[in-house]
PDB file of C-alpha atoms in Angstrom:
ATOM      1  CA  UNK P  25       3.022 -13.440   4.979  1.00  0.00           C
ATOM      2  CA  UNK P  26       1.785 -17.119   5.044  1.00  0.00           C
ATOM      3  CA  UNK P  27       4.394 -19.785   4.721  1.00  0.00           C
ATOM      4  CA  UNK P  28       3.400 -19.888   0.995  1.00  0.00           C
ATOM      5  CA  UNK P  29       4.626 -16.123   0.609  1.00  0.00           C
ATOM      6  CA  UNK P  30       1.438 -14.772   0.170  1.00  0.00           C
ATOM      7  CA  UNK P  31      -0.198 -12.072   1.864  1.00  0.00           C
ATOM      8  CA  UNK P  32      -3.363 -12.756   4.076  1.00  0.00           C
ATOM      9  CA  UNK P  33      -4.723  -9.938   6.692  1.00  0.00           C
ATOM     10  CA  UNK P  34      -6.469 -12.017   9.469  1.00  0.00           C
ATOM     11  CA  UNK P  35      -8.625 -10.683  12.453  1.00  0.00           C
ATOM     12  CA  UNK P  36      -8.219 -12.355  15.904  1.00  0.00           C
ATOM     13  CA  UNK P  37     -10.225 -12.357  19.026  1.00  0.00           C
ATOM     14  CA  UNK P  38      -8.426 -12.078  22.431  1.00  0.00           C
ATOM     15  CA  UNK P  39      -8.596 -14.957  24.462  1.00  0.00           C
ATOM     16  CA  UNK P  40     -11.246 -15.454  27.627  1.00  0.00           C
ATOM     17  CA  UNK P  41      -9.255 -13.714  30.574  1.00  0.00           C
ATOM     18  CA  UNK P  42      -6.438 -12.737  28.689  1.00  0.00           C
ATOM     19  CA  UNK P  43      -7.158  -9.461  27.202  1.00  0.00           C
ATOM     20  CA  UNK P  44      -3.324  -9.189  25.765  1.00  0.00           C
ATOM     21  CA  UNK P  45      -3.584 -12.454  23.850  1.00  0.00           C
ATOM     22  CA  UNK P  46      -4.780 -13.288  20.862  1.00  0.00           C
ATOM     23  CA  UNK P  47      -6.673 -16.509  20.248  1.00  0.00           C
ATOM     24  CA  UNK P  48      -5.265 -18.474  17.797  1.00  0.00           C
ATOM     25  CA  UNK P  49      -8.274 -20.571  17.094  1.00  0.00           C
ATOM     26  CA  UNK P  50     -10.576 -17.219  16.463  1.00  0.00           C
ATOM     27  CA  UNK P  51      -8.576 -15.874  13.021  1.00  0.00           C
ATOM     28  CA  UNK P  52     -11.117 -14.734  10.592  1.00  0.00           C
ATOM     29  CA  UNK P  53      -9.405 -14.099   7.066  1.00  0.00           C
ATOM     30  CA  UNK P  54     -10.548 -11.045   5.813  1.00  0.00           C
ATOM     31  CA  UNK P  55      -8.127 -10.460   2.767  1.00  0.00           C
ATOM     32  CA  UNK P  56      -5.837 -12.854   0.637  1.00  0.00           C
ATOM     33  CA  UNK P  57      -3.427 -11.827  -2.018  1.00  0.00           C
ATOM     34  CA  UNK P  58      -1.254 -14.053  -4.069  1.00  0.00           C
ATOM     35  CA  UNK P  59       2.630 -12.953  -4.521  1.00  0.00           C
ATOM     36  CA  UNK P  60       4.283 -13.667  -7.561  1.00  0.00           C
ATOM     37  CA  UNK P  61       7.778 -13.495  -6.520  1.00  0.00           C
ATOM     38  CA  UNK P  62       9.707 -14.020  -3.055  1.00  0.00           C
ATOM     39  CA  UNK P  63      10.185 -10.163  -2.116  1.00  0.00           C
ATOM     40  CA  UNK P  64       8.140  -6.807  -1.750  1.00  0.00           C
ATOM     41  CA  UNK P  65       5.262  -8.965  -0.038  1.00  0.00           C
ATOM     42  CA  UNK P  66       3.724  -5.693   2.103  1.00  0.00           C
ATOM     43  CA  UNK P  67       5.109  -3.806   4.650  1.00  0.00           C
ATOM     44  CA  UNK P  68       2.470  -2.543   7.256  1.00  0.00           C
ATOM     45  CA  UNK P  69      -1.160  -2.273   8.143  1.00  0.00           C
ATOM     46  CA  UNK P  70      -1.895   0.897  10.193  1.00  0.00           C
ATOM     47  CA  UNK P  71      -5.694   2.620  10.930  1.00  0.00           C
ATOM     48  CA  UNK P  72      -5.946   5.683   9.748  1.00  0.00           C
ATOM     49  CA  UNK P  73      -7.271   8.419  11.496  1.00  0.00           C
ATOM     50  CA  UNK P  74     -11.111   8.386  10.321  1.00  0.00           C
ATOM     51  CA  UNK P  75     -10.734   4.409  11.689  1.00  0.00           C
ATOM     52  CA  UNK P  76     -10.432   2.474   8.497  1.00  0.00           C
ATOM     53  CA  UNK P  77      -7.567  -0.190   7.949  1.00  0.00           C
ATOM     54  CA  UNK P  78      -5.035   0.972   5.721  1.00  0.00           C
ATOM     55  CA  UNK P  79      -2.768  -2.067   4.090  1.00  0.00           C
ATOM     56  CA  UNK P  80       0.325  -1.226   2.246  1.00  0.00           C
ATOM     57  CA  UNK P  81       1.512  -3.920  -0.281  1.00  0.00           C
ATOM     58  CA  UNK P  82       4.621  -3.831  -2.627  1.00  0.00           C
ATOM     59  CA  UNK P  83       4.272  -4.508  -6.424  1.00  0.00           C
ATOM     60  CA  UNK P  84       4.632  -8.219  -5.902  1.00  0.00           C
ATOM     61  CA  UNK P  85       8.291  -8.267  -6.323  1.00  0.00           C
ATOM     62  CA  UNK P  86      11.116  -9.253  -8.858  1.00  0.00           C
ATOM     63  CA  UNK P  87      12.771  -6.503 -10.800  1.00  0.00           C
ATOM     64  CA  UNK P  88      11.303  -3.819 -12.668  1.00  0.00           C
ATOM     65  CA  UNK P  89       7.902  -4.613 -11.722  1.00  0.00           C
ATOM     66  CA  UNK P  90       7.188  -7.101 -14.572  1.00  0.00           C
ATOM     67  CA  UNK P  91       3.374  -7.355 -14.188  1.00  0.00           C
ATOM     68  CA  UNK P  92       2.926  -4.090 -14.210  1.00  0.00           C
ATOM     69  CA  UNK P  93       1.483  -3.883 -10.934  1.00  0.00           C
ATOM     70  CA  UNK P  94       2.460  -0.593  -9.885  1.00  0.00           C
ATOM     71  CA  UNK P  95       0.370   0.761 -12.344  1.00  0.00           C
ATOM     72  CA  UNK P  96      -2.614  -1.759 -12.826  1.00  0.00           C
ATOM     73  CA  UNK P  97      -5.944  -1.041 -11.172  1.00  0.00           C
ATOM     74  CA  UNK P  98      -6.955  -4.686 -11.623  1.00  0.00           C
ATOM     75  CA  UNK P  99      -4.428  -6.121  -8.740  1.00  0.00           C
ATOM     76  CA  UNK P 100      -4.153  -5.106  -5.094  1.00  0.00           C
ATOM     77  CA  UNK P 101      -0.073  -5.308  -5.559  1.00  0.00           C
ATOM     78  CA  UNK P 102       1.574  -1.728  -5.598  1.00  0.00           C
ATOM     79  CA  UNK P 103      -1.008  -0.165  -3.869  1.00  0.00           C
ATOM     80  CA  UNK P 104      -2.390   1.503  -0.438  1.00  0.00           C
ATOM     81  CA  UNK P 105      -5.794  -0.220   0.317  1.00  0.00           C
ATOM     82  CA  UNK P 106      -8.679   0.867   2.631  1.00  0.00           C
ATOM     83  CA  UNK P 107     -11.084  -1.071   4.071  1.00  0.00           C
ATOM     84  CA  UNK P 108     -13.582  -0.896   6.609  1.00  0.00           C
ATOM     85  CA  UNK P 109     -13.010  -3.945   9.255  1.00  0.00           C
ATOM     86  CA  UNK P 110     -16.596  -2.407  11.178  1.00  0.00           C
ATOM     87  CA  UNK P 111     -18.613  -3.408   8.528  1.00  0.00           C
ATOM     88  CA  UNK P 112     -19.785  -6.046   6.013  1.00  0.00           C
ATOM     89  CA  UNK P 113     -19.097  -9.751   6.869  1.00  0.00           C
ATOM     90  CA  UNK P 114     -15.040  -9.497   6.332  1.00  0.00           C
ATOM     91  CA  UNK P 115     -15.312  -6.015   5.413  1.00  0.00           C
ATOM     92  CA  UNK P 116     -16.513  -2.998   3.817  1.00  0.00           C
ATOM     93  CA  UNK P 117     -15.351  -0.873   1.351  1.00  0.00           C
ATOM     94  CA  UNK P 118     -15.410   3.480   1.995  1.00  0.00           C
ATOM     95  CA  UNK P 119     -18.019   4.614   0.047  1.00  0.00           C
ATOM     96  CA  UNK P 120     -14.987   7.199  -1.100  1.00  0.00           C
ATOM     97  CA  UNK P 121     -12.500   5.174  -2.209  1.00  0.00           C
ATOM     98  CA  UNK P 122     -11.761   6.244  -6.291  1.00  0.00           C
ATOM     99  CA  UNK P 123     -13.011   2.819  -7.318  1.00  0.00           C
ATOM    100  CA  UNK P 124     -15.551   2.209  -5.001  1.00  0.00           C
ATOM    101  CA  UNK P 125     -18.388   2.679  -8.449  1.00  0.00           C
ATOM    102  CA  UNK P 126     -16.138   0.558 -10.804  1.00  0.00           C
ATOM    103  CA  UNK P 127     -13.203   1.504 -13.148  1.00  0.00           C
ATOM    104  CA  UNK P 128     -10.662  -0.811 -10.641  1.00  0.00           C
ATOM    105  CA  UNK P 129     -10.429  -2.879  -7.641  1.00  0.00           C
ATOM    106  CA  UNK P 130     -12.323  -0.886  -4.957  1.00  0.00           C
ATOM    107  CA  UNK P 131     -10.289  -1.648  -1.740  1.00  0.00           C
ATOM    108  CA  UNK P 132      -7.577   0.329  -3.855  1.00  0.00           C
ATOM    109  CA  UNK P 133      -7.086   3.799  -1.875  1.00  0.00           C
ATOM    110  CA  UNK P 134      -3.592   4.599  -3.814  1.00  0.00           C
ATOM    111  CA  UNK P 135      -1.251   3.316  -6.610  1.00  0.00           C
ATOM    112  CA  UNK P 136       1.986   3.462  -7.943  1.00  0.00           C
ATOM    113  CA  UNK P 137       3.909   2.467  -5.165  1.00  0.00           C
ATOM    114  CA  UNK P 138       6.919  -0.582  -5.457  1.00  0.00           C
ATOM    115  CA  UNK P 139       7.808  -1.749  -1.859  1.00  0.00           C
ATOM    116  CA  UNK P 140       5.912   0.881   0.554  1.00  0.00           C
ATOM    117  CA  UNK P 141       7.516  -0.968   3.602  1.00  0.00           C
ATOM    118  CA  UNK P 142       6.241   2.207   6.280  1.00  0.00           C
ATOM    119  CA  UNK P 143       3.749   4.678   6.675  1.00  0.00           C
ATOM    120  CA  UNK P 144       2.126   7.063   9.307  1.00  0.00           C
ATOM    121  CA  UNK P 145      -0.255   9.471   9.602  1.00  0.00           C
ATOM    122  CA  UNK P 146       0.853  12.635  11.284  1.00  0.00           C
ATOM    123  CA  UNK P 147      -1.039  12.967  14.819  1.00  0.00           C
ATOM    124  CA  UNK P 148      -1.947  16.394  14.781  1.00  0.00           C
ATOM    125  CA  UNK P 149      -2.887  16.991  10.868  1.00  0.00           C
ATOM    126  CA  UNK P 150      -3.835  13.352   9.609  1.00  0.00           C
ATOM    127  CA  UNK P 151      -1.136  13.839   6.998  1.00  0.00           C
ATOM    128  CA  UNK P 152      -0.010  10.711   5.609  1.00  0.00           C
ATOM    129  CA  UNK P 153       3.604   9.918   4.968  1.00  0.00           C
ATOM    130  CA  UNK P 154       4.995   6.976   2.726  1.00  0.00           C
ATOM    131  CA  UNK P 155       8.382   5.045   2.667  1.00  0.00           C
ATOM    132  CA  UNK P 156       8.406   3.720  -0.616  1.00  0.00           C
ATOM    133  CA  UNK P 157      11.812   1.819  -1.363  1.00  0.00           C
ATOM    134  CA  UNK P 158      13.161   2.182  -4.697  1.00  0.00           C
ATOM    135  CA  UNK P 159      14.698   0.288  -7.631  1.00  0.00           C
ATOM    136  CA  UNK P 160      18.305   0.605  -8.637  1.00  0.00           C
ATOM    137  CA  UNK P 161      18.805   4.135  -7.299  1.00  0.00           C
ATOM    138  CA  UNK P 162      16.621   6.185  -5.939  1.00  0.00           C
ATOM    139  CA  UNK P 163      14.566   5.623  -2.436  1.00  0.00           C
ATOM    140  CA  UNK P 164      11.980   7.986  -1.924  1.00  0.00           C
ATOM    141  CA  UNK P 165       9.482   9.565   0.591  1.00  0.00           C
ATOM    142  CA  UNK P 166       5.526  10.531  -0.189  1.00  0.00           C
ATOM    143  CA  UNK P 167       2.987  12.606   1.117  1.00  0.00           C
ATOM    144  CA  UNK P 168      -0.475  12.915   0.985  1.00  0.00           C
ATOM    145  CA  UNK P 169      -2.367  15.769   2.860  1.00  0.00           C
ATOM    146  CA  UNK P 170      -5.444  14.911   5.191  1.00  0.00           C
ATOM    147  CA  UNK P 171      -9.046  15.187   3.715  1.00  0.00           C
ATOM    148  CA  UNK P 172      -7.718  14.698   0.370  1.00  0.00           C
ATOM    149  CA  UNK P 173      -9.906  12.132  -1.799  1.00  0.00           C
ATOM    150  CA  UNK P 174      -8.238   8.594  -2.577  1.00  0.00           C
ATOM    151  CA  UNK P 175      -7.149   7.676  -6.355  1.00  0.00           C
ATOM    152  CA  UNK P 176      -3.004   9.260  -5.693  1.00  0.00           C
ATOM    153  CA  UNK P 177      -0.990   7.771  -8.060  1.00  0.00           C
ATOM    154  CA  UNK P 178       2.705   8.100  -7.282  1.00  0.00           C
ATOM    155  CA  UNK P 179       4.406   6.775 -10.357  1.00  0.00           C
ATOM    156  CA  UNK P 180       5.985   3.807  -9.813  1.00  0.00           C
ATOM    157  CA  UNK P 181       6.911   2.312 -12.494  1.00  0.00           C
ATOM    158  CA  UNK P 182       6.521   4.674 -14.934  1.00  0.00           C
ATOM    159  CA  UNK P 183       9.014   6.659 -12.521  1.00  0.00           C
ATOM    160  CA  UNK P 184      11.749   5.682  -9.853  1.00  0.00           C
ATOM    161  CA  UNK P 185      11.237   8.703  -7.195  1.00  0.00           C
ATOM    162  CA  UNK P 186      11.253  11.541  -9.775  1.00  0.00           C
ATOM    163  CA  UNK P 187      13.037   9.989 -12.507  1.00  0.00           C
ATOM    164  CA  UNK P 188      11.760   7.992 -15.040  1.00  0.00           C
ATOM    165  CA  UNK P 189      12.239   4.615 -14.703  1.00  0.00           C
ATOM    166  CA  UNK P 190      10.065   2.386 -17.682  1.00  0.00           C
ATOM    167  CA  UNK P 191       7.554   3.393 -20.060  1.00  0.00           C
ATOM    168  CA  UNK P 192       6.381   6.521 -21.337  1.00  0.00           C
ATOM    169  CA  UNK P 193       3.729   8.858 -18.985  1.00  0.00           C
ATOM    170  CA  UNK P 194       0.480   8.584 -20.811  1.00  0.00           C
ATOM    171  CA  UNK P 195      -1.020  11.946 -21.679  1.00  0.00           C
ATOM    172  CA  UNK P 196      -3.204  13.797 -18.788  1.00  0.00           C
ATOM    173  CA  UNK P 197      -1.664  11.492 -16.051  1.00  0.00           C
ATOM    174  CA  UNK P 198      -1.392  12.875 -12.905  1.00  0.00           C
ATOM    175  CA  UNK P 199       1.344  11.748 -10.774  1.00  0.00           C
ATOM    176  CA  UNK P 200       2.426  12.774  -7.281  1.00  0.00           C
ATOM    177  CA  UNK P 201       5.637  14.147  -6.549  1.00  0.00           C
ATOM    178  CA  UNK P 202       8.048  12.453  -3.739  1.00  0.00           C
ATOM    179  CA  UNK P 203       8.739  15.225  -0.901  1.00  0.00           C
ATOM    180  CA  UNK P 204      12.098  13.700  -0.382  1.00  0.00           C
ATOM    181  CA  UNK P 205      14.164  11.330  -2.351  1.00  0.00           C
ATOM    182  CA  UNK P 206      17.231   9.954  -1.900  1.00  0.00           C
ATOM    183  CA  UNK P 207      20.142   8.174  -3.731  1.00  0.00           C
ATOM    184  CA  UNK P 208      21.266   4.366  -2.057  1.00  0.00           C
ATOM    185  CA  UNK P 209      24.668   5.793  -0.886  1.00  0.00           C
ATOM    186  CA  UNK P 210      22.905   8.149   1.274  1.00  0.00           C
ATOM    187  CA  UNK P 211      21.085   5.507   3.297  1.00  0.00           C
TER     188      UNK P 211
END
């Protein structure tokens, strides 16, 4: 997070003879998003297991998601991206990411998430788990299984964990369960 707020993912070189430090003067921006709002900024950047950077960034903040970020394919905010720091000049994108061909912004690997603050991939299956903090009550944990295609949408915020939150679930949308949830007294 810049000292605007917003959210920039840099790449650094090490410095000549110091292989543990990064050299300040090196950074190459490879990503920029504006935040709207003071909170839910991002929460990690992790590579997954085939080797491509995976960015989690909240909805952009506020309450109740009033952008409708969570939801929109047309903003990076409330989403999982992927991109592929090997290639292109800043990056590339996966040739399988759901809107790789159009329909959305194509670094978007998965939506409907409000503050996914951690994730990790399991070591021995390449499962992916997601902390995803919640609303007013509920906090909530998601899973997607390895060498299953992008596009997961997991409701936020048409839903708050399992519950429904705001709006109604449009016909023939798919949305993916949490595998644990949890109420704020809990933790």
């Amino acid at each position: 997070t810049n000292l605007k707020g917003d959210t920039v993912i840099a790449r650094y070189s090490v410095q000549a003879g110091s292989p543990n430090q990064a050299d300040p003067g090196s950074e190459l921006v490879l990503l920029e998003v504006d935040q709207p709002y003071a909170n839910h900024n991002g929460g990690q950047i992790s590579f997954s297991p085939s080797g491509y950077l995976i960015i989690a960034l909240g909805d952009g903040g506020s309450a109740n998601d009033p952008q409708g970020n969570g939801q929109s394919t047309n903003t990076l905010l409330g989403k999982l991206l992927r991109i592929d720091v090997d290639n292109g000049e800043r990056y590339a994108i996966p040739a399988d990411n759901p809107f790789a061909a159009g329909g959305g912004l194509p670094e978007i690997w998965m939506l409907g998430l409000r503050n996914p603050w951690r994730f990790s991939f399991d070591r021995v299956t390449g499962d992916l788990y997601i902390a995803d903090v919640g609303q007013n009550t509920w906090e909530e944990v998601d899973f997607w299984p390895a060498g299953s295609p992008g596009g997961a949408n997991f409701g936020w915020s048409l839903r708050e964990g399992a519950h429904p939150f705001a709006g109604s679930l449009p016909n023939g949308l798919q949305l993916i369960e949490p595998v644990v949830e949890y109420q704020h007294p809990l933790g």
